[in-house]
PDB file of N, CA, C and O and ligand atoms in Angstrom:
ATOM      1  N   MET F   1      -6.781   5.278 -84.284  1.00  0.00           N
ATOM      2  CA  MET F   1      -7.273   5.032 -83.157  1.00  0.00           C
ATOM      3  C   MET F   1      -5.446   5.944 -81.604  1.00  0.00           C
ATOM      4  O   MET F   1      -5.927   7.240 -81.601  1.00  0.00           O
ATOM      5  N   LYS F   2      -4.527   5.810 -82.708  1.00  0.00           N
ATOM      6  CA  LYS F   2      -3.850   5.721 -82.262  1.00  0.00           C
ATOM      7  C   LYS F   2      -3.620   7.379 -82.366  1.00  0.00           C
ATOM      8  O   LYS F   2      -2.370   8.453 -82.209  1.00  0.00           O
ATOM      9  N   ARG F   3      -3.879   7.950 -84.055  1.00  0.00           N
ATOM     10  CA  ARG F   3      -3.885   9.175 -84.483  1.00  0.00           C
ATOM     11  C   ARG F   3      -4.162  10.118 -83.157  1.00  0.00           C
ATOM     12  O   ARG F   3      -4.623  11.696 -83.201  1.00  0.00           O
ATOM     13  N   LEU F   4      -5.936   9.141 -83.193  1.00  0.00           N
ATOM     14  CA  LEU F   4      -7.152  10.066 -82.064  1.00  0.00           C
ATOM     15  C   LEU F   4      -6.442  10.881 -81.093  1.00  0.00           C
ATOM     16  O   LEU F   4      -6.519  11.876 -80.557  1.00  0.00           O
ATOM     17  N   LEU F   5      -5.720   9.971 -80.805  1.00  0.00           N
ATOM     18  CA  LEU F   5      -5.250   9.491 -78.842  1.00  0.00           C
ATOM     19  C   LEU F   5      -3.546  10.570 -79.299  1.00  0.00           C
ATOM     20  O   LEU F   5      -4.082  11.871 -77.940  1.00  0.00           O
ATOM     21  N   PHE F   6      -3.714  10.181 -79.953  1.00  0.00           N
ATOM     22  CA  PHE F   6      -1.619  11.801 -80.387  1.00  0.00           C
ATOM     23  C   PHE F   6      -2.411  13.148 -80.514  1.00  0.00           C
ATOM     24  O   PHE F   6      -2.028  14.125 -79.228  1.00  0.00           O
ATOM     25  N   LEU F   7      -3.966  13.060 -81.192  1.00  0.00           N
ATOM     26  CA  LEU F   7      -4.205  14.288 -81.281  1.00  0.00           C
ATOM     27  C   LEU F   7      -5.422  15.270 -80.008  1.00  0.00           C
ATOM     28  O   LEU F   7      -4.884  16.370 -80.124  1.00  0.00           O
ATOM     29  N   PHE F   8      -5.778  14.339 -79.257  1.00  0.00           N
ATOM     30  CA  PHE F   8      -6.014  14.659 -78.298  1.00  0.00           C
ATOM     31  C   PHE F   8      -5.299  14.443 -77.262  1.00  0.00           C
ATOM     32  O   PHE F   8      -5.225  16.142 -76.279  1.00  0.00           O
ATOM     33  N   LEU F   9      -4.224  15.140 -76.796  1.00  0.00           N
ATOM     34  CA  LEU F   9      -2.840  15.274 -75.694  1.00  0.00           C
ATOM     35  C   LEU F   9      -2.052  15.992 -77.018  1.00  0.00           C
ATOM     36  O   LEU F   9      -2.006  16.933 -75.973  1.00  0.00           O
ATOM     37  N   PHE F  10      -2.171  16.880 -78.715  1.00  0.00           N
ATOM     38  CA  PHE F  10      -1.411  18.334 -78.207  1.00  0.00           C
ATOM     39  C   PHE F  10      -2.382  18.750 -78.779  1.00  0.00           C
ATOM     40  O   PHE F  10      -1.093  19.853 -77.235  1.00  0.00           O
ATOM     41  N   LEU F  11      -3.653  18.486 -78.955  1.00  0.00           N
ATOM     42  CA  LEU F  11      -4.295  19.589 -77.796  1.00  0.00           C
ATOM     43  C   LEU F  11      -4.357  20.079 -76.277  1.00  0.00           C
ATOM     44  O   LEU F  11      -4.605  20.539 -75.834  1.00  0.00           O
ATOM     45  N   SER F  12      -4.076  18.931 -75.231  1.00  0.00           N
ATOM     46  CA  SER F  12      -4.768  19.035 -74.039  1.00  0.00           C
ATOM     47  C   SER F  12      -3.303  20.191 -74.247  1.00  0.00           C
ATOM     48  O   SER F  12      -3.094  20.456 -72.979  1.00  0.00           O
ATOM     49  N   PHE F  13      -2.411  19.923 -74.393  1.00  0.00           N
ATOM     50  CA  PHE F  13      -0.371  20.804 -74.065  1.00  0.00           C
ATOM     51  C   PHE F  13      -0.876  21.765 -74.674  1.00  0.00           C
ATOM     52  O   PHE F  13      -0.180  22.496 -74.223  1.00  0.00           O
ATOM     53  N   GLY F  14      -1.514  21.939 -75.773  1.00  0.00           N
ATOM     54  CA  GLY F  14      -2.242  23.233 -75.741  1.00  0.00           C
ATOM     55  C   GLY F  14      -2.565  24.694 -74.838  1.00  0.00           C
ATOM     56  O   GLY F  14      -1.953  25.506 -74.673  1.00  0.00           O
ATOM     57  N   ILE F  15      -2.876  22.814 -74.389  1.00  0.00           N
ATOM     58  CA  ILE F  15      -4.505  24.440 -73.560  1.00  0.00           C
ATOM     59  C   ILE F  15      -4.333  24.119 -71.573  1.00  0.00           C
ATOM     60  O   ILE F  15      -3.815  26.280 -71.382  1.00  0.00           O
ATOM     61  N   LEU F  16      -2.367  24.184 -71.427  1.00  0.00           N
ATOM     62  CA  LEU F  16      -1.970  24.553 -70.234  1.00  0.00           C
ATOM     63  C   LEU F  16      -0.727  24.733 -70.874  1.00  0.00           C
ATOM     64  O   LEU F  16       0.082  24.785 -70.920  1.00  0.00           O
ATOM     65  N   PRO F  17      -0.868  26.267 -69.184  1.00  0.00           N
ATOM     66  CA  PRO F  17      -0.013  26.751 -70.440  1.00  0.00           C
ATOM     67  C   PRO F  17       1.229  26.767 -69.615  1.00  0.00           C
ATOM     68  O   PRO F  17       2.303  27.542 -70.342  1.00  0.00           O
ATOM     69  N   GLY F  18       1.825  25.885 -68.931  1.00  0.00           N
ATOM     70  CA  GLY F  18       3.431  24.949 -68.101  1.00  0.00           C
ATOM     71  C   GLY F  18       3.943  24.941 -69.158  1.00  0.00           C
ATOM     72  O   GLY F  18       4.565  24.443 -70.212  1.00  0.00           O
ATOM     73  N   PHE F  19       2.997  24.671 -70.189  1.00  0.00           N
ATOM     74  CA  PHE F  19       3.696  23.815 -71.463  1.00  0.00           C
ATOM     75  C   PHE F  19       3.416  24.707 -72.719  1.00  0.00           C
ATOM     76  O   PHE F  19       3.799  23.736 -73.759  1.00  0.00           O
ATOM     77  N   ALA F  20       3.120  25.551 -72.446  1.00  0.00           N
ATOM     78  CA  ALA F  20       3.664  26.617 -73.900  1.00  0.00           C
ATOM     79  C   ALA F  20       4.964  26.475 -74.722  1.00  0.00           C
ATOM     80  O   ALA F  20       5.863  26.915 -73.159  1.00  0.00           O
ATOM     81  N   PRO F  21       5.352  26.291 -75.425  1.00  0.00           N
ATOM     82  CA  PRO F  21       7.097  26.459 -76.193  1.00  0.00           C
ATOM     83  C   PRO F  21       6.655  27.728 -75.663  1.00  0.00           C
ATOM     84  O   PRO F  21       6.636  28.937 -75.766  1.00  0.00           O
ATOM     85  N   PRO F  22       8.237  27.815 -75.645  1.00  0.00           N
ATOM     86  CA  PRO F  22       9.155  29.742 -75.708  1.00  0.00           C
ATOM     87  C   PRO F  22       9.030  30.555 -76.277  1.00  0.00           C
ATOM     88  O   PRO F  22       8.950  31.086 -75.907  1.00  0.00           O
ATOM     89  N   SER F  23       8.772  30.418 -78.036  1.00  0.00           N
ATOM     90  CA  SER F  23       8.369  30.961 -78.875  1.00  0.00           C
ATOM     91  C   SER F  23       6.782  32.455 -78.249  1.00  0.00           C
ATOM     92  O   SER F  23       6.850  33.171 -78.333  1.00  0.00           O
ATOM     93  N   ILE F  24       5.835  31.384 -77.715  1.00  0.00           N
ATOM     94  CA  ILE F  24       4.697  31.799 -77.494  1.00  0.00           C
ATOM     95  C   ILE F  24       5.352  32.793 -76.316  1.00  0.00           C
ATOM     96  O   ILE F  24       4.513  33.630 -76.807  1.00  0.00           O
ATOM     97  N   LEU F  25       5.991  31.671 -75.061  1.00  0.00           N
ATOM     98  CA  LEU F  25       5.743  32.992 -73.946  1.00  0.00           C
ATOM     99  C   LEU F  25       7.322  34.457 -74.281  1.00  0.00           C
ATOM    100  O   LEU F  25       6.867  35.024 -74.384  1.00  0.00           O
ATOM    101  N   SER F  26       8.118  34.189 -74.656  1.00  0.00           N
ATOM    102  CA  SER F  26       9.245  35.422 -75.799  1.00  0.00           C
ATOM    103  C   SER F  26       8.396  36.047 -76.088  1.00  0.00           C
ATOM    104  O   SER F  26       8.499  37.148 -76.233  1.00  0.00           O
ATOM    105  N   ASN F  27       7.361  35.866 -77.609  1.00  0.00           N
ATOM    106  CA  ASN F  27       6.827  37.080 -77.905  1.00  0.00           C
ATOM    107  C   ASN F  27       5.756  37.351 -76.725  1.00  0.00           C
ATOM    108  O   ASN F  27       5.567  39.328 -77.541  1.00  0.00           O
ATOM    109  N   SER F  28       4.867  36.959 -75.621  1.00  0.00           N
ATOM    110  CA  SER F  28       3.532  37.264 -74.967  1.00  0.00           C
ATOM    111  C   SER F  28       4.553  38.998 -74.961  1.00  0.00           C
ATOM    112  O   SER F  28       3.501  39.516 -74.161  1.00  0.00           O
ATOM    113  N   THR F  29       5.738  39.299 -74.799  1.00  0.00           N
ATOM    114  CA  THR F  29       6.346  40.093 -73.768  1.00  0.00           C
ATOM    115  C   THR F  29       6.964  41.273 -74.369  1.00  0.00           C
ATOM    116  O   THR F  29       7.282  42.512 -74.160  1.00  0.00           O
ATOM    117  N   TYR F  30       6.267  40.476 -76.122  1.00  0.00           N
ATOM    118  CA  TYR F  30       6.364  42.404 -76.863  1.00  0.00           C
ATOM    119  C   TYR F  30       5.744  42.207 -77.672  1.00  0.00           C
ATOM    120  O   TYR F  30       5.187  41.107 -79.561  1.00  0.00           O
ATOM    121  N   ILE F  31       4.550  42.545 -78.251  1.00  0.00           N
ATOM    122  CA  ILE F  31       2.636  42.488 -78.181  1.00  0.00           C
ATOM    123  C   ILE F  31       2.612  43.434 -79.667  1.00  0.00           C
ATOM    124  O   ILE F  31       2.705  45.395 -78.816  1.00  0.00           O
ATOM    125  N   HIS F  32       2.436  43.436 -80.814  1.00  0.00           N
ATOM    126  CA  HIS F  32       2.638  44.902 -81.093  1.00  0.00           C
ATOM    127  C   HIS F  32       1.374  44.853 -81.928  1.00  0.00           C
ATOM    128  O   HIS F  32       1.211  43.710 -82.523  1.00  0.00           O
ATOM    129  N   PRO F  33       0.455  45.252 -82.618  1.00  0.00           N
ATOM    130  CA  PRO F  33      -0.749  45.806 -83.137  1.00  0.00           C
ATOM    131  C   PRO F  33      -0.486  45.610 -85.061  1.00  0.00           C
ATOM    132  O   PRO F  33      -1.272  44.758 -85.776  1.00  0.00           O
ATOM    133  N   VAL F  34       1.227  45.752 -85.161  1.00  0.00           N
ATOM    134  CA  VAL F  34       0.797  45.962 -86.980  1.00  0.00           C
ATOM    135  C   VAL F  34       2.369  44.934 -86.941  1.00  0.00           C
ATOM    136  O   VAL F  34       3.632  44.820 -86.149  1.00  0.00           O
ATOM    137  N   ASN F  35       2.355  43.648 -87.446  1.00  0.00           N
ATOM    138  CA  ASN F  35       3.208  43.032 -87.326  1.00  0.00           C
ATOM    139  C   ASN F  35       3.006  41.945 -87.943  1.00  0.00           C
ATOM    140  O   ASN F  35       2.673  40.672 -89.407  1.00  0.00           O
ATOM    141  N   GLU F  36       2.947  42.325 -89.591  1.00  0.00           N
ATOM    142  CA  GLU F  36       2.327  41.568 -91.163  1.00  0.00           C
ATOM    143  C   GLU F  36       3.726  41.100 -91.941  1.00  0.00           C
ATOM    144  O   GLU F  36       4.488  41.865 -91.668  1.00  0.00           O
ATOM    145  N   VAL F  37       3.041  40.078 -92.309  1.00  0.00           N
ATOM    146  CA  VAL F  37       4.360  40.129 -93.312  1.00  0.00           C
ATOM    147  C   VAL F  37       4.167  40.831 -94.377  1.00  0.00           C
ATOM    148  O   VAL F  37       3.413  41.078 -94.502  1.00  0.00           O
ATOM    149  N   VAL F  38       6.168  42.210 -94.476  1.00  0.00           N
ATOM    150  CA  VAL F  38       5.499  42.532 -95.506  1.00  0.00           C
ATOM    151  C   VAL F  38       7.544  41.567 -96.496  1.00  0.00           C
ATOM    152  O   VAL F  38       8.882  40.653 -95.443  1.00  0.00           O
ATOM    153  N   TYR F  39       8.112  42.206 -96.999  1.00  0.00           N
ATOM    154  CA  TYR F  39       8.754  42.652 -97.877  1.00  0.00           C
ATOM    155  C   TYR F  39       9.651  43.374 -98.325  1.00  0.00           C
ATOM    156  O   TYR F  39       9.400  44.373 -98.552  1.00  0.00           O
ATOM    157  N   ILE F  40      10.882  43.691 -98.214  1.00  0.00           N
ATOM    158  CA  ILE F  40      11.582  44.657 -98.561  1.00  0.00           C
ATOM    159  C   ILE F  40      13.437  44.073 -98.894  1.00  0.00           C
ATOM    160  O   ILE F  40      12.973  42.799 -99.927  1.00  0.00           O
ATOM    161  N   THR F  41      14.095  44.859-100.456  1.00  0.00           N
ATOM    162  CA  THR F  41      14.366  45.057-101.591  1.00  0.00           C
ATOM    163  C   THR F  41      16.110  45.417-100.402  1.00  0.00           C
ATOM    164  O   THR F  41      16.003  45.866 -99.404  1.00  0.00           O
ATOM    165  N   LYS F  42      17.134  44.585-100.899  1.00  0.00           N
ATOM    166  CA  LYS F  42      18.383  44.816-100.399  1.00  0.00           C
ATOM    167  C   LYS F  42      18.664  46.392-101.507  1.00  0.00           C
ATOM    168  O   LYS F  42      19.068  46.778 -99.979  1.00  0.00           O
ATOM    169  N   SER F  43      18.117  46.278-101.936  1.00  0.00           N
ATOM    170  CA  SER F  43      18.343  48.274-101.966  1.00  0.00           C
ATOM    171  C   SER F  43      17.467  49.799-101.468  1.00  0.00           C
ATOM    172  O   SER F  43      18.103  50.711-102.102  1.00  0.00           O
ATOM    173  N   GLY F  44      16.058  48.852-102.200  1.00  0.00           N
ATOM    174  CA  GLY F  44      15.524  49.665-102.106  1.00  0.00           C
ATOM    175  C   GLY F  44      14.832  50.778-100.729  1.00  0.00           C
ATOM    176  O   GLY F  44      16.357  49.765 -99.595  1.00  0.00           O
ATOM    177  N   THR F  45      14.310  51.437-100.213  1.00  0.00           N
ATOM    178  CA  THR F  45      13.392  52.227 -99.001  1.00  0.00           C
ATOM    179  C   THR F  45      12.346  51.029 -98.767  1.00  0.00           C
ATOM    180  O   THR F  45      11.906  52.231 -97.502  1.00  0.00           O
ATOM    181  N   LYS F  46      11.468  50.853 -99.344  1.00  0.00           N
ATOM    182  CA  LYS F  46      10.396  50.383 -99.476  1.00  0.00           C
ATOM    183  C   LYS F  46       9.319  49.116 -98.237  1.00  0.00           C
ATOM    184  O   LYS F  46      10.616  47.893 -99.346  1.00  0.00           O
ATOM    185  N   TYR F  47       8.813  48.745 -97.762  1.00  0.00           N
ATOM    186  CA  TYR F  47       8.100  47.920 -97.280  1.00  0.00           C
ATOM    187  C   TYR F  47       7.181  47.392 -98.457  1.00  0.00           C
ATOM    188  O   TYR F  47       6.304  48.560 -98.843  1.00  0.00           O
ATOM    189  N   HIS F  48       7.450  46.109 -98.996  1.00  0.00           N
ATOM    190  CA  HIS F  48       6.537  45.713-100.482  1.00  0.00           C
ATOM    191  C   HIS F  48       5.085  44.080 -99.733  1.00  0.00           C
ATOM    192  O   HIS F  48       5.521  43.822 -98.448  1.00  0.00           O
ATOM    193  N   ARG F  49       4.108  44.698-100.666  1.00  0.00           N
ATOM    194  CA  ARG F  49       3.370  43.263-100.362  1.00  0.00           C
ATOM    195  C   ARG F  49       4.602  41.766-101.398  1.00  0.00           C
ATOM    196  O   ARG F  49       4.413  42.229-101.712  1.00  0.00           O
ATOM    197  N   GLY F  50       3.948  41.160-100.440  1.00  0.00           N
ATOM    198  CA  GLY F  50       4.742  39.823-101.163  1.00  0.00           C
ATOM    199  C   GLY F  50       4.271  40.149-103.209  1.00  0.00           C
ATOM    200  O   GLY F  50       5.301  39.013-103.774  1.00  0.00           O
ATOM    201  N   SER F  51       3.163  40.337-103.698  1.00  0.00           N
ATOM    202  CA  SER F  51       2.938  40.159-104.707  1.00  0.00           C
ATOM    203  C   SER F  51       3.196  41.168-105.670  1.00  0.00           C
ATOM    204  O   SER F  51       3.529  41.158-106.869  1.00  0.00           O
ATOM    205  N   CYS F  52       3.853  42.366-105.198  1.00  0.00           N
ATOM    206  CA  CYS F  52       4.426  44.006-105.778  1.00  0.00           C
ATOM    207  C   CYS F  52       5.475  43.530-107.216  1.00  0.00           C
ATOM    208  O   CYS F  52       6.427  42.197-106.814  1.00  0.00           O
ATOM    209  N   HIS F  53       5.593  43.896-107.427  1.00  0.00           N
ATOM    210  CA  HIS F  53       5.831  44.712-108.901  1.00  0.00           C
ATOM    211  C   HIS F  53       7.604  44.602-109.196  1.00  0.00           C
ATOM    212  O   HIS F  53       8.370  44.187-109.943  1.00  0.00           O
ATOM    213  N   HIS F  54       7.809  45.389-107.739  1.00  0.00           N
ATOM    214  CA  HIS F  54       9.589  45.812-107.199  1.00  0.00           C
ATOM    215  C   HIS F  54       9.988  45.249-106.388  1.00  0.00           C
ATOM    216  O   HIS F  54      10.980  44.768-107.066  1.00  0.00           O
ATOM    217  N   LEU F  55       9.564  43.811-106.067  1.00  0.00           N
ATOM    218  CA  LEU F  55      10.708  42.493-105.387  1.00  0.00           C
ATOM    219  C   LEU F  55      10.814  41.781-106.417  1.00  0.00           C
ATOM    220  O   LEU F  55      11.411  40.372-106.252  1.00  0.00           O
ATOM    221  N   LYS F  56      10.965  41.921-107.901  1.00  0.00           N
ATOM    222  CA  LYS F  56      11.751  41.449-108.696  1.00  0.00           C
ATOM    223  C   LYS F  56      12.647  40.743-108.674  1.00  0.00           C
ATOM    224  O   LYS F  56      14.052  40.040-108.497  1.00  0.00           O
ATOM    225  N   LYS F  57      14.199  41.934-108.228  1.00  0.00           N
ATOM    226  CA  LYS F  57      14.800  41.685-107.911  1.00  0.00           C
ATOM    227  C   LYS F  57      15.719  40.936-107.120  1.00  0.00           C
ATOM    228  O   LYS F  57      16.321  40.174-106.237  1.00  0.00           O
ATOM    229  N   SER F  58      15.315  41.643-105.878  1.00  0.00           N
ATOM    230  CA  SER F  58      15.387  40.550-103.971  1.00  0.00           C
ATOM    231  C   SER F  58      14.054  40.516-103.142  1.00  0.00           C
ATOM    232  O   SER F  58      13.031  41.696-102.961  1.00  0.00           O
ATOM    233  N   LYS F  59      13.693  39.559-102.525  1.00  0.00           N
ATOM    234  CA  LYS F  59      11.972  39.754-101.817  1.00  0.00           C
ATOM    235  C   LYS F  59      13.038  39.152-100.357  1.00  0.00           C
ATOM    236  O   LYS F  59      13.591  38.142-100.795  1.00  0.00           O
ATOM    237  N   ILE F  60      13.485  39.690 -99.701  1.00  0.00           N
ATOM    238  CA  ILE F  60      14.128  39.437 -98.754  1.00  0.00           C
ATOM    239  C   ILE F  60      12.075  39.717 -97.232  1.00  0.00           C
ATOM    240  O   ILE F  60      12.369  40.925 -97.010  1.00  0.00           O
ATOM    241  N   LYS F  61      11.944  38.722 -97.048  1.00  0.00           N
ATOM    242  CA  LYS F  61      10.525  38.269 -95.295  1.00  0.00           C
ATOM    243  C   LYS F  61      11.026  39.572 -94.283  1.00  0.00           C
ATOM    244  O   LYS F  61      12.406  39.714 -94.138  1.00  0.00           O
ATOM    245  N   THR F  62       9.494  39.454 -93.318  1.00  0.00           N
ATOM    246  CA  THR F  62      10.183  40.036 -93.176  1.00  0.00           C
ATOM    247  C   THR F  62       9.074  40.641 -91.582  1.00  0.00           C
ATOM    248  O   THR F  62       8.114  40.542 -92.831  1.00  0.00           O
ATOM    249  N   ASN F  63       8.656  41.593 -91.176  1.00  0.00           N
ATOM    250  CA  ASN F  63       7.302  41.642 -90.558  1.00  0.00           C
ATOM    251  C   ASN F  63       7.678  43.590 -90.402  1.00  0.00           C
ATOM    252  O   ASN F  63       8.433  44.024 -91.114  1.00  0.00           O
ATOM    253  N   LYS F  64       6.347  43.780 -90.875  1.00  0.00           N
ATOM    254  CA  LYS F  64       5.442  45.253 -90.803  1.00  0.00           C
ATOM    255  C   LYS F  64       6.284  46.795 -89.596  1.00  0.00           C
ATOM    256  O   LYS F  64       6.911  47.045 -89.812  1.00  0.00           O
ATOM    257  N   SER F  65       5.995  45.493 -88.467  1.00  0.00           N
ATOM    258  CA  SER F  65       7.176  47.162 -87.593  1.00  0.00           C
ATOM    259  C   SER F  65       8.731  46.496 -87.551  1.00  0.00           C
ATOM    260  O   SER F  65       9.136  47.880 -86.991  1.00  0.00           O
ATOM    261  N   ASP F  66       9.142  45.757 -88.065  1.00  0.00           N
ATOM    262  CA  ASP F  66      10.021  45.820 -88.208  1.00  0.00           C
ATOM    263  C   ASP F  66      10.829  45.461 -89.328  1.00  0.00           C
ATOM    264  O   ASP F  66      12.054  46.858 -88.970  1.00  0.00           O
ATOM    265  N   ALA F  67      10.500  46.314 -90.171  1.00  0.00           N
ATOM    266  CA  ALA F  67      11.000  47.168 -91.818  1.00  0.00           C
ATOM    267  C   ALA F  67      10.169  48.921 -91.596  1.00  0.00           C
ATOM    268  O   ALA F  67      11.809  49.387 -91.132  1.00  0.00           O
ATOM    269  N   LYS F  68       9.839  49.131 -90.050  1.00  0.00           N
ATOM    270  CA  LYS F  68       9.264  50.844 -90.003  1.00  0.00           C
ATOM    271  C   LYS F  68      10.317  50.773 -88.566  1.00  0.00           C
ATOM    272  O   LYS F  68      11.133  52.142 -88.954  1.00  0.00           O
ATOM    273  N   THR F  69      10.951  49.845 -88.254  1.00  0.00           N
ATOM    274  CA  THR F  69      12.083  50.260 -87.146  1.00  0.00           C
ATOM    275  C   THR F  69      13.530  50.502 -87.469  1.00  0.00           C
ATOM    276  O   THR F  69      14.364  51.125 -87.652  1.00  0.00           O
ATOM    277  N   ALA F  70      13.745  49.286 -89.342  1.00  0.00           N
ATOM    278  CA  ALA F  70      14.280  49.627 -89.949  1.00  0.00           C
ATOM    279  C   ALA F  70      14.957  50.863 -91.098  1.00  0.00           C
ATOM    280  O   ALA F  70      15.621  51.532 -91.261  1.00  0.00           O
ATOM    281  N   GLY F  71      13.023  52.011 -91.102  1.00  0.00           N
ATOM    282  CA  GLY F  71      13.662  52.750 -91.350  1.00  0.00           C
ATOM    283  C   GLY F  71      12.691  52.572 -92.616  1.00  0.00           C
ATOM    284  O   GLY F  71      13.164  54.088 -93.502  1.00  0.00           O
ATOM    285  N   TYR F  72      12.180  52.226 -92.970  1.00  0.00           N
ATOM    286  CA  TYR F  72      11.405  51.940 -94.412  1.00  0.00           C
ATOM    287  C   TYR F  72      10.714  51.860 -94.453  1.00  0.00           C
ATOM    288  O   TYR F  72       9.532  52.425 -93.383  1.00  0.00           O
ATOM    289  N   THR F  73       9.826  52.537 -95.217  1.00  0.00           N
ATOM    290  CA  THR F  73       8.641  53.240 -95.122  1.00  0.00           C
ATOM    291  C   THR F  73       7.230  52.436 -96.575  1.00  0.00           C
ATOM    292  O   THR F  73       8.121  51.556 -96.708  1.00  0.00           O
ATOM    293  N   ALA F  74       6.508  52.828 -96.452  1.00  0.00           N
ATOM    294  CA  ALA F  74       5.538  51.372 -97.087  1.00  0.00           C
ATOM    295  C   ALA F  74       5.705  52.721 -98.504  1.00  0.00           C
ATOM    296  O   ALA F  74       6.014  53.235 -99.084  1.00  0.00           O
ATOM    297  N   CYS F  75       5.455  51.208 -99.841  1.00  0.00           N
ATOM    298  CA  CYS F  75       5.585  50.992-101.294  1.00  0.00           C
ATOM    299  C   CYS F  75       4.397  52.137-101.994  1.00  0.00           C
ATOM    300  O   CYS F  75       3.584  52.000-100.796  1.00  0.00           O
ATOM    301  N   SER F  76       4.216  53.040-102.478  1.00  0.00           N
ATOM    302  CA  SER F  76       3.371  53.507-103.022  1.00  0.00           C
ATOM    303  C   SER F  76       2.225  53.408-103.610  1.00  0.00           C
ATOM    304  O   SER F  76       1.578  53.140-104.113  1.00  0.00           O
ATOM    305  N   VAL F  77       2.980  51.581-105.046  1.00  0.00           N
ATOM    306  CA  VAL F  77       2.332  50.875-105.867  1.00  0.00           C
ATOM    307  C   VAL F  77       1.411  49.497-104.639  1.00  0.00           C
ATOM    308  O   VAL F  77       0.715  49.887-104.744  1.00  0.00           O
ATOM    309  N   CYS F  78       1.997  49.464-103.601  1.00  0.00           N
ATOM    310  CA  CYS F  78       0.757  48.257-103.561  1.00  0.00           C
ATOM    311  C   CYS F  78      -0.347  48.447-101.687  1.00  0.00           C
ATOM    312  O   CYS F  78      -0.721  48.002-101.440  1.00  0.00           O
ATOM    313  N   LYS F  79       1.212  49.153-101.447  1.00  0.00           N
ATOM    314  CA  LYS F  79      -0.198  49.891-100.533  1.00  0.00           C
ATOM    315  C   LYS F  79       0.246  49.133 -99.083  1.00  0.00           C
ATOM    316  O   LYS F  79      -0.688  48.411 -98.492  1.00  0.00           O
ATOM    317  N   PRO F  80       1.741  48.089 -98.759  1.00  0.00           N
ATOM    318  CA  PRO F  80       0.881  47.446 -97.949  1.00  0.00           C
ATOM    319  C   PRO F  80       0.637  47.322 -96.295  1.00  0.00           C
ATOM    320  O   PRO F  80       0.885  48.827 -95.934  1.00  0.00           O
TER     321      PRO F  80
HETATM  322 ZN1   ZN P   1       5.995  47.699-103.325  1.00  0.00          ZN
END
Protein backbone atom coordinates (compact mmCIF):
# COMPACT_ATOMS: atom_id res chain seq x y z
CA MET A 1 0.00 0.00 0.00
CA LYS A 2 2.84 2.40 0.78
CA ARG A 3 4.31 1.71 -2.62
CA LEU A 4 1.06 2.69 -4.34
CA LEU A 5 0.90 5.93 -2.39
CA PHE A 6 4.45 6.76 -3.41
CA LEU A 7 3.62 6.04 -7.04
CA PHE A 8 0.57 8.28 -6.83
CA LEU A 9 2.61 11.13 -5.33
CA PHE A 10 5.30 10.71 -7.95
CA LEU A 11 2.77 10.89 -10.79
CA SER A 12 1.05 13.94 -9.26
CA PHE A 13 4.32 15.82 -8.97
CA GLY A 14 5.16 14.93 -12.54
CA ILE A 15 1.96 16.52 -13.80
CA LEU A 16 2.31 19.77 -11.85
CA PRO A 17 4.49 22.16 -13.90
CA GLY A 18 5.77 23.90 -10.74
CA PHE A 19 7.45 20.68 -9.62
CA ALA A 20 9.21 19.92 -12.88
CA PRO A 21 12.90 19.12 -12.36
CA PRO A 22 15.34 21.91 -13.33
CA SER A 23 16.82 19.74 -16.06
CA ILE A 24 13.50 19.64 -17.94
CA LEU A 25 13.05 23.39 -17.60
CA SER A 26 16.52 24.21 -18.92
CA ASN A 27 16.14 21.77 -21.81
CA SER A 28 12.93 23.44 -22.94
CA THR A 29 14.90 26.48 -24.08
CA TYR A 30 17.00 24.30 -26.35
CA ILE A 31 14.80 22.07 -28.46
CA HIS A 32 16.59 20.39 -31.33
CA PRO A 33 14.86 17.85 -33.57
CA VAL A 34 18.03 15.80 -33.93
CA ASN A 35 19.22 14.65 -30.53
CA GLU A 36 19.99 10.97 -31.01
CA VAL A 37 22.74 9.38 -28.97
CA VAL A 38 25.80 8.79 -31.12
CA TYR A 39 29.43 7.95 -30.38
CA ILE A 40 32.65 9.65 -31.42
CA THR A 41 36.24 8.46 -31.18
CA LYS A 42 39.31 10.19 -29.79
CA SER A 43 41.06 10.53 -33.13
CA GLY A 44 38.27 10.25 -35.70
CA THR A 45 36.15 12.92 -37.39
CA LYS A 46 32.99 10.82 -37.71
CA TYR A 47 30.16 10.01 -35.35
CA HIS A 48 28.82 6.48 -35.12
CA ARG A 49 26.04 4.24 -33.89
CA GLY A 50 26.91 2.33 -30.72
CA SER A 51 27.24 -0.93 -32.67
CA CYS A 52 29.73 0.35 -35.26
CA HIS A 53 33.01 -1.55 -35.51
CA HIS A 54 34.93 1.73 -35.77
CA LEU A 55 34.32 2.21 -32.06
CA LYS A 56 36.73 -0.51 -30.98
CA LYS A 57 39.56 1.85 -29.98
CA SER A 58 37.52 4.53 -28.23
CA LYS A 59 33.87 5.24 -27.69
CA ILE A 60 32.75 8.62 -26.40
CA LYS A 61 29.03 9.09 -25.88
CA THR A 62 27.49 12.31 -27.21
CA ASN A 63 24.46 13.27 -29.26
CA LYS A 64 24.05 13.98 -32.94
CA SER A 65 23.52 17.72 -32.65
CA ASP A 66 26.57 18.18 -30.43
CA ALA A 67 28.69 16.02 -32.72
CA LYS A 68 27.66 18.06 -35.76
CA THR A 69 28.35 21.31 -33.92
CA ALA A 70 31.82 20.03 -33.05
CA GLY A 71 32.49 19.35 -36.74
CA TYR A 72 31.92 15.60 -36.80
CA THR A 73 30.21 14.03 -39.82
CA ALA A 74 28.15 10.85 -40.13
CA CYS A 75 30.00 7.57 -40.56
CA SER A 76 29.43 6.04 -44.00
CA VAL A 77 29.55 2.51 -42.57
CA CYS A 78 26.94 2.62 -39.82
CA LYS A 79 25.01 5.65 -41.14
CA PRO A 80 23.89 7.12 -37.80
ZN1 LIG B 1 30.50 4.02 -37.92
